[in-house]
Short mmCIF file of C-alpha atoms in Angstrom, two decimals:
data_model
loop_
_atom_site.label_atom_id
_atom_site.label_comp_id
_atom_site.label_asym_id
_atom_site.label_seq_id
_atom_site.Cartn_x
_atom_site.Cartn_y
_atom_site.Cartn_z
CA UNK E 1 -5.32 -4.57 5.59
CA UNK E 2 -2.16 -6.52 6.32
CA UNK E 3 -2.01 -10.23 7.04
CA UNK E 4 0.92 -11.57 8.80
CA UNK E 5 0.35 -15.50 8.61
CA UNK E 6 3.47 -18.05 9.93
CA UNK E 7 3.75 -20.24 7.40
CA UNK E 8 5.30 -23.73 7.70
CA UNK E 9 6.76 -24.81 5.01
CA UNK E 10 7.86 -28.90 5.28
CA UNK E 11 9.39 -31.23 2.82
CA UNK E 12 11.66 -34.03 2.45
CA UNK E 13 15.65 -33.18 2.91
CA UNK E 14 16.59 -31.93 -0.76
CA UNK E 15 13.44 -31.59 -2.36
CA UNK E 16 14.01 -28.01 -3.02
CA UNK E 17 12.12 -25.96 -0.19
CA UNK E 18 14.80 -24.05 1.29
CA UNK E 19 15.79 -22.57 -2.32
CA UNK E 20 12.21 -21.59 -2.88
CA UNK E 21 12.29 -20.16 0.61
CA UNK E 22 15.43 -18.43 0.07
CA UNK E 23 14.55 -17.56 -3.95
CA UNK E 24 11.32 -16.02 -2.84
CA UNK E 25 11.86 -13.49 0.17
CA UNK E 26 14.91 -12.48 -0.78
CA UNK E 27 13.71 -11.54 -4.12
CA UNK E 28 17.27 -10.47 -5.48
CA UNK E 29 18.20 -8.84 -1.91
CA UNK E 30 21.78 -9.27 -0.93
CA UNK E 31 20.70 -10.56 2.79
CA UNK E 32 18.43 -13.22 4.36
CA UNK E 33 15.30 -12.79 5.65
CA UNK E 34 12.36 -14.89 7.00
CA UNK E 35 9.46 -13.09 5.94
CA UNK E 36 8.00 -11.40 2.31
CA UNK E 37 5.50 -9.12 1.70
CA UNK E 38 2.50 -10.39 -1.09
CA UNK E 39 -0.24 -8.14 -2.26
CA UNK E 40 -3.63 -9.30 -3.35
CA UNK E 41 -6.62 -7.34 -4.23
CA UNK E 42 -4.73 -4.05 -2.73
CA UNK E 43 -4.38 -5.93 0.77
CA UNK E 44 -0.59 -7.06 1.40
CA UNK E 45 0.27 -10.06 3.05
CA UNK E 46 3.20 -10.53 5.25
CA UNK E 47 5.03 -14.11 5.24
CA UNK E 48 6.87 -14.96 8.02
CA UNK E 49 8.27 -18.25 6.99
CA UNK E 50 9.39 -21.13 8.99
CA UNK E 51 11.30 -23.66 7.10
CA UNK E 52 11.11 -26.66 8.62
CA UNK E 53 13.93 -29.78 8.07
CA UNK E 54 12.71 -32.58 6.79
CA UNK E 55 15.51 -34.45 8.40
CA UNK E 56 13.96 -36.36 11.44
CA UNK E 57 16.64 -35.82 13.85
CA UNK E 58 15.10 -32.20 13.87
CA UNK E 59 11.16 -33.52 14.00
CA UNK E 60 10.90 -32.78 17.81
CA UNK E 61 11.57 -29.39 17.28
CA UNK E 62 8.68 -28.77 14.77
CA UNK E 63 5.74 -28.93 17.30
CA UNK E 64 7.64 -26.20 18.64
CA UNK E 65 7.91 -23.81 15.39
CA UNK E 66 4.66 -25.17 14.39
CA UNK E 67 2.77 -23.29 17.07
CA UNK E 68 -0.50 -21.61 15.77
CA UNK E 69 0.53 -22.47 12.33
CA UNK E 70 -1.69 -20.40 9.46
CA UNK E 71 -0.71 -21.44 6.04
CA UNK E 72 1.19 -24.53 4.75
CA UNK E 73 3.46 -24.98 1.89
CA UNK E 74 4.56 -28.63 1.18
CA UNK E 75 7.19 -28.74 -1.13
CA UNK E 76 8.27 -32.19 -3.00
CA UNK E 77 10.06 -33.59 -5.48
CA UNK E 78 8.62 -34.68 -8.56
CA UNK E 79 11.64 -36.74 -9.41
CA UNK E 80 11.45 -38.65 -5.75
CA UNK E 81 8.21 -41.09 -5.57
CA UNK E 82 9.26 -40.84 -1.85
CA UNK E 83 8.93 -37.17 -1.17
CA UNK E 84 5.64 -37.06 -2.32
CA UNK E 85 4.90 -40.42 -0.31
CA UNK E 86 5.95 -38.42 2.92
CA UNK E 87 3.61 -35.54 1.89
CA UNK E 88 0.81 -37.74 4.15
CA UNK E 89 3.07 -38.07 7.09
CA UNK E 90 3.95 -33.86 6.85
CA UNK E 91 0.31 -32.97 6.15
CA UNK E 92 -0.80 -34.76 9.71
CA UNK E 93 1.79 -33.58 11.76
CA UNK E 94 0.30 -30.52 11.08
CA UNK E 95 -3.20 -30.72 10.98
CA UNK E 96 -2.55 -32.57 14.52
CA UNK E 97 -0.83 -29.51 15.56
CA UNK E 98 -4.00 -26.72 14.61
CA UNK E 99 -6.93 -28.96 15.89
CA UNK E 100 -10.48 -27.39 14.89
CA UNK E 101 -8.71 -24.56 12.93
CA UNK E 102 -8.60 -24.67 8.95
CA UNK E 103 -4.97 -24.44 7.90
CA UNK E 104 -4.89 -23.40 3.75
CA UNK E 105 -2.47 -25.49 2.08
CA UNK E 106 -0.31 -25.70 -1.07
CA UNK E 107 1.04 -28.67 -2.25
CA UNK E 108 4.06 -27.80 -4.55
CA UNK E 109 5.57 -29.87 -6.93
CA UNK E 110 9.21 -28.95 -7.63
CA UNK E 111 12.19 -29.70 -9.88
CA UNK E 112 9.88 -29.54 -13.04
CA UNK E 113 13.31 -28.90 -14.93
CA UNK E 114 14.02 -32.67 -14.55
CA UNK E 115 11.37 -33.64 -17.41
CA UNK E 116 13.13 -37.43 -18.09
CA UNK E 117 13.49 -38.18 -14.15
CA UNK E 118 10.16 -37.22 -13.56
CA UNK E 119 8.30 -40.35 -11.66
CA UNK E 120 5.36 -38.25 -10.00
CA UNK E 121 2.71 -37.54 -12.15
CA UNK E 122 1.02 -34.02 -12.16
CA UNK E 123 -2.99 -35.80 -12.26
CA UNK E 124 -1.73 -38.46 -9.22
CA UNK E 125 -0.59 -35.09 -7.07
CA UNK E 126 -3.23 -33.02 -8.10
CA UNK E 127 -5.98 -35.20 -7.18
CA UNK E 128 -4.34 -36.07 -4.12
CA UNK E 129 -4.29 -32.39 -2.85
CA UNK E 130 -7.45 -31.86 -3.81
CA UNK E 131 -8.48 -35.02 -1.66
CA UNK E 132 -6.30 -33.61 1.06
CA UNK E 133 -8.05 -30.01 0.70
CA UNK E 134 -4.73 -28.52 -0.99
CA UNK E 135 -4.43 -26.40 -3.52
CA UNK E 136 -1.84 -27.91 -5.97
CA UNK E 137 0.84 -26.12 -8.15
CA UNK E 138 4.58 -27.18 -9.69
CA UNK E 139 7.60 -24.87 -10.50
CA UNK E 140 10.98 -25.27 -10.89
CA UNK E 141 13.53 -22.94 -8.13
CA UNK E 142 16.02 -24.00 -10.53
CA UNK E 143 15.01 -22.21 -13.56
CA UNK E 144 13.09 -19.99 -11.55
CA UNK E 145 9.77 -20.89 -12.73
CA UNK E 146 6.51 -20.67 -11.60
CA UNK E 147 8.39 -19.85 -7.62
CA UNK E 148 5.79 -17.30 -6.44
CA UNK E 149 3.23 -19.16 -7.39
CA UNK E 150 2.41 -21.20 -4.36
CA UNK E 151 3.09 -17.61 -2.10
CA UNK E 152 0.59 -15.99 -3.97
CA UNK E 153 -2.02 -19.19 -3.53
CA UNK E 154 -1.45 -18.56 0.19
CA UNK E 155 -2.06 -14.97 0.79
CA UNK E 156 -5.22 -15.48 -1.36
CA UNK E 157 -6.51 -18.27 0.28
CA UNK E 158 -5.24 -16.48 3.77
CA UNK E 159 -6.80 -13.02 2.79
CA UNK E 160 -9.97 -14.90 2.19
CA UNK E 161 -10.37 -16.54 5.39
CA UNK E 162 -9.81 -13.01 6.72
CA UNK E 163 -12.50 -11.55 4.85
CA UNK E 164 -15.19 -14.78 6.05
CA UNK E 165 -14.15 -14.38 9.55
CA UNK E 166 -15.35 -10.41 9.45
CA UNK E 167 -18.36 -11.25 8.03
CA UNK E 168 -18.49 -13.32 11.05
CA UNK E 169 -17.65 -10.80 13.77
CA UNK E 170 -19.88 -7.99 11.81
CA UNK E 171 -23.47 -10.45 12.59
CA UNK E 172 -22.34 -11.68 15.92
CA UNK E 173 -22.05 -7.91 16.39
CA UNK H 1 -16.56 10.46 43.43
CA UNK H 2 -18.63 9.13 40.75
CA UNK H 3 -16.75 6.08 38.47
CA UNK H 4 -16.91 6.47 35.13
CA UNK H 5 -15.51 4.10 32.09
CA UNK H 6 -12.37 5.83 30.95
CA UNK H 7 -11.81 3.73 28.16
CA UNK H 8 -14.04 5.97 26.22
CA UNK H 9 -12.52 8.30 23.67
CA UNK H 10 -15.46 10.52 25.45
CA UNK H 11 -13.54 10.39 28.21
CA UNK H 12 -10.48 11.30 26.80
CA UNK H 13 -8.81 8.22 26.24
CA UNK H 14 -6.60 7.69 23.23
CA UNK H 15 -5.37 4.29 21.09
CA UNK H 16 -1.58 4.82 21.53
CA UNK H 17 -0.69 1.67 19.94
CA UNK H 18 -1.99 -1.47 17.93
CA UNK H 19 -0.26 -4.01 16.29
CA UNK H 20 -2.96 -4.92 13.75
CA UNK H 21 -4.41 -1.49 11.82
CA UNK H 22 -7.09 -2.65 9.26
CA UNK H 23 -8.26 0.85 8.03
CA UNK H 24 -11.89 -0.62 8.26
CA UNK H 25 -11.64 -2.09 11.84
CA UNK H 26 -8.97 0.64 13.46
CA UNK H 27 -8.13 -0.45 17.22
CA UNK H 28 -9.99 2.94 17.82
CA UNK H 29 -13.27 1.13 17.26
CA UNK H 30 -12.86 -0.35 21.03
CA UNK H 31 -12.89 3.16 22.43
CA UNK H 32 -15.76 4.33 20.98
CA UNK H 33 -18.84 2.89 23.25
CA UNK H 34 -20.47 0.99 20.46
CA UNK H 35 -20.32 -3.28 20.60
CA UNK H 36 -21.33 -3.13 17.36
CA UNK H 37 -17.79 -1.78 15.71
CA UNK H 38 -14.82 -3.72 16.86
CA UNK H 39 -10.74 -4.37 16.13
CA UNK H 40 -9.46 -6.96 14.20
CA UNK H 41 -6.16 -9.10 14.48
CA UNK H 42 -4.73 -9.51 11.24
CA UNK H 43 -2.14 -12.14 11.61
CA UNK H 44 0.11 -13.95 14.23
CA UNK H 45 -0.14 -13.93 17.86
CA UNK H 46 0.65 -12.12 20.26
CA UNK H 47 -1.68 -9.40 19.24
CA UNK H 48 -1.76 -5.75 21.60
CA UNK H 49 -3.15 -2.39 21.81
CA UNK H 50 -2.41 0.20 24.74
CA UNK H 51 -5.07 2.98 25.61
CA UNK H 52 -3.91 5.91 27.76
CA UNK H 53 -6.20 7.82 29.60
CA UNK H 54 -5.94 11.52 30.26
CA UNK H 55 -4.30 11.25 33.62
CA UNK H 56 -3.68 8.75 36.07
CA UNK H 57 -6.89 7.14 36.89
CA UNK H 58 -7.84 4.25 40.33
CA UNK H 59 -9.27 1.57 37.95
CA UNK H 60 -12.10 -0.74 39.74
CA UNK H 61 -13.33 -2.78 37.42
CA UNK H 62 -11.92 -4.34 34.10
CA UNK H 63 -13.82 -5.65 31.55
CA UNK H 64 -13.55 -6.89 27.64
CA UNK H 65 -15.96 -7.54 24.42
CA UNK H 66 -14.15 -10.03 22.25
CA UNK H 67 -14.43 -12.88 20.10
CA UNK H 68 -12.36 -15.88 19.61
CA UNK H 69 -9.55 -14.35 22.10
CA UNK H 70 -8.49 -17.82 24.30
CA UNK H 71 -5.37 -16.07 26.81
CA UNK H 72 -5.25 -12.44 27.22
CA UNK H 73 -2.60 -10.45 29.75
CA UNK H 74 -3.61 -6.59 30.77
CA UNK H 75 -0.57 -4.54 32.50
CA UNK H 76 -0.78 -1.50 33.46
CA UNK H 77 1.37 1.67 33.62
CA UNK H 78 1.06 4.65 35.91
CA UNK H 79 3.73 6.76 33.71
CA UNK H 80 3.73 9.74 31.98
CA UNK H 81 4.68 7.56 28.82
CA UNK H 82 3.46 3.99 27.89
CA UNK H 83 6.57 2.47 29.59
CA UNK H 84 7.20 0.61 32.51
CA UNK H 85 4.20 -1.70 31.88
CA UNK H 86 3.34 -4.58 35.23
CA UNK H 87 1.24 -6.80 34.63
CA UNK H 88 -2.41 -7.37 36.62
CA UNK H 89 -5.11 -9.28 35.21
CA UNK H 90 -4.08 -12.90 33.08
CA UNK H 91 -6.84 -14.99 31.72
CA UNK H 92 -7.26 -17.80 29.73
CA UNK H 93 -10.04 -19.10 27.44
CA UNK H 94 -11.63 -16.29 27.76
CA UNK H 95 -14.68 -17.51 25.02
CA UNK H 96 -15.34 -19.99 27.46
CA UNK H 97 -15.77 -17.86 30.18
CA UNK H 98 -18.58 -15.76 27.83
CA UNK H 99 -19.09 -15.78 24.61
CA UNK H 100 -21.54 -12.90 24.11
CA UNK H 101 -21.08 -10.60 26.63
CA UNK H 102 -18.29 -8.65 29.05
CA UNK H 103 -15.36 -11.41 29.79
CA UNK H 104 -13.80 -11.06 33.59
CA UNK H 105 -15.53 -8.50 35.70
CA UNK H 106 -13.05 -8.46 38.04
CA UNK H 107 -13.60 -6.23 41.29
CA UNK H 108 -9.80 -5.12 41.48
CA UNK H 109 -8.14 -1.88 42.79
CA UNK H 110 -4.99 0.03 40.80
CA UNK H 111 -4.07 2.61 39.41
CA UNK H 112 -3.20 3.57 35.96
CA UNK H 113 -2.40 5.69 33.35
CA UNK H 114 -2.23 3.32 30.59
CA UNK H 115 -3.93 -0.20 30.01
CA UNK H 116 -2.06 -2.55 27.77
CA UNK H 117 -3.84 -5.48 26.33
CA UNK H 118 -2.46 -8.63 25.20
CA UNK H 119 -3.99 -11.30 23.32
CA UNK H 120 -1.16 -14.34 23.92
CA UNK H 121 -3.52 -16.93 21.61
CA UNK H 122 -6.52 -16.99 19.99
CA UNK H 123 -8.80 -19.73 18.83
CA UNK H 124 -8.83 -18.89 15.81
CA UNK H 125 -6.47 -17.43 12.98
CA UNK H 126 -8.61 -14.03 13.79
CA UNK H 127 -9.94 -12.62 16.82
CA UNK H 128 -12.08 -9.35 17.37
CA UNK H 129 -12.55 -6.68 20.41
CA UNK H 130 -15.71 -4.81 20.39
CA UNK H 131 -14.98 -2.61 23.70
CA UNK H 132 -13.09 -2.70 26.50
CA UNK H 133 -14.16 -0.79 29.87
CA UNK H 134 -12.14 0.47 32.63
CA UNK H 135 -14.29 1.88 35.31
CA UNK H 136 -12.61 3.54 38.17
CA UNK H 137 -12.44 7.17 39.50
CA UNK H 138 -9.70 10.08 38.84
CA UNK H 139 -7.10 10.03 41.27
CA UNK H 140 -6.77 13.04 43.78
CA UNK H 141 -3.05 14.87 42.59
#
């Protein structure tokens, strides 16, 4: 089977998304693209990717690409106490945006490279995406490390809700 | 002239298109009589599947088995190839309408070779369609 899930992908301005983004479906290709292809458990899941500006002069136009959203990916900077402040405010956009439909999340923790700058804690994110129903992982799009990682928590959790929502159709059957 | 449900592959009708193809829940599934097998979307909306029908047919009544679907379009075609597509039936929260059974029995009079359905939104990341029906009569050529 083949998932195609729009996923939004917000953040603070220079917290790293767009190079994950970028880093991830282009996956050495020589020209840009918006979506990426993840397997799991032979079924392949097909990102189309919305990066979203964290910049609020472009906030208006996110209820717009935000339109039946399916995954989320909430990048921020573990060297920024504030980009991980504004996870909250990202997180309920959202959620007000897919009312009575579960959205999977990932919160990502990025710039891992930056060990001495680093003011966000891993346990303080961790437990707050798990209070927030996100799954939590960090990398580093600078040395390349750990960047599929939060992809590959998507189409898993994604493929899963697929699975759960046949189940449902096979008994109302 | 008796009418008949020509969305049947009994009938002849054939899945030219999906945009979803789950090997285990093949758009073919809402051609074959049963409510029990169905389609499944896999991903972002919209979501469509055409059947064509072995030659143009007058289409009376218009019907759908689906879960979760909340706008769906139908056009029609009445050429040789699925082209040309007008629309002529749009509804919206459909699940509403009935959750269990055949959504919009519409009395309605048109002609057809092909039936395109669109589902615009669903309320949910994942919709199904058990069957669709199409009852009408073959046209006199």
């Amino acid at each position: 089977s083949c998932q195609v899930c729009p996923k939004c992908c917000a953040r603070d301005p220079t917290v790293g998304k767009s190079a994950l983004a970028q880093m991830f479906r282009n996956d050495g290709a020589h020209f840009q693209k918006n979506y990426t292809l993840v397997s799991v458990q032979q079924a392949q899941t097909e990102f189309f990717i919305f990066d979203s500006a964290g910049k609020d002069l472009f906030s208006e136009m996110l209820e717009k690409l935000w339109e039946q959203p399916n995954v989320l990916c909430l990048v921020y900077d573990v060297t920024n106490e504030q980009s991980f402040n504004n996870c909250a405010k990202w997180l309920e956009k959202l959620r007000a945006q897919a009312v009575g439909v579960h959205i999977p999340g990932v919160l990502v923790g990025n710039k891992t490279d930056l060990i001495g700058r680093r003011v966000v804690e891993q346990k303080q994110a961790q437990e707050w995406a798990e209070k927030h129903g996100l799954e939590y992982c960090e990398m580093s799009v600078k040395e390349m490390k750990n960047f599929e990682a939060p992809f590959h928590i998507l189409a898993k959790s994604f493929h899963q809700l697929y699975k759960e929502k046949v189940e449902t159709f096979h008994s109302l059957a | 002239m008796r009418a008949i449900d020509w969305c049947r592959s009994s009938a002849g009708a054939a899945l030219v298109l999906a945009t979803s193809s789950d090997e285990q829940h093949p758009a073919e599934n809402v051609a074959d009589g049963s409510s029990e097998t169905f389609w499944t979307t896999t991903g972002m909306f919209p979501q469509e599947f055409i059947i064509g029908f072995p030659k143009c047919v007058k289409i009376s009544k218009v019907a759908i088995q689906c879960y979760l679907v909340r706008t769906l379009r139908i056009e029609r075609s009445v050429s040789k190839d699925p082209v040309g597509f007008q629309q002529c039936i749009e509804k919206g929260k459909i699940l509403n309408l009935n959750q269990q059974g055949f959504c919009g029995n519409n009395v309605l009079s048109f002609s057809a070779t092909y039936l395109r359905f669109i589902i615009k939104s669903g309320f949910d990341h994942f919709v199904s369609v058990h069957r669709v029906m199409a009852e009408g009569t073959a046209e006199n050529t």
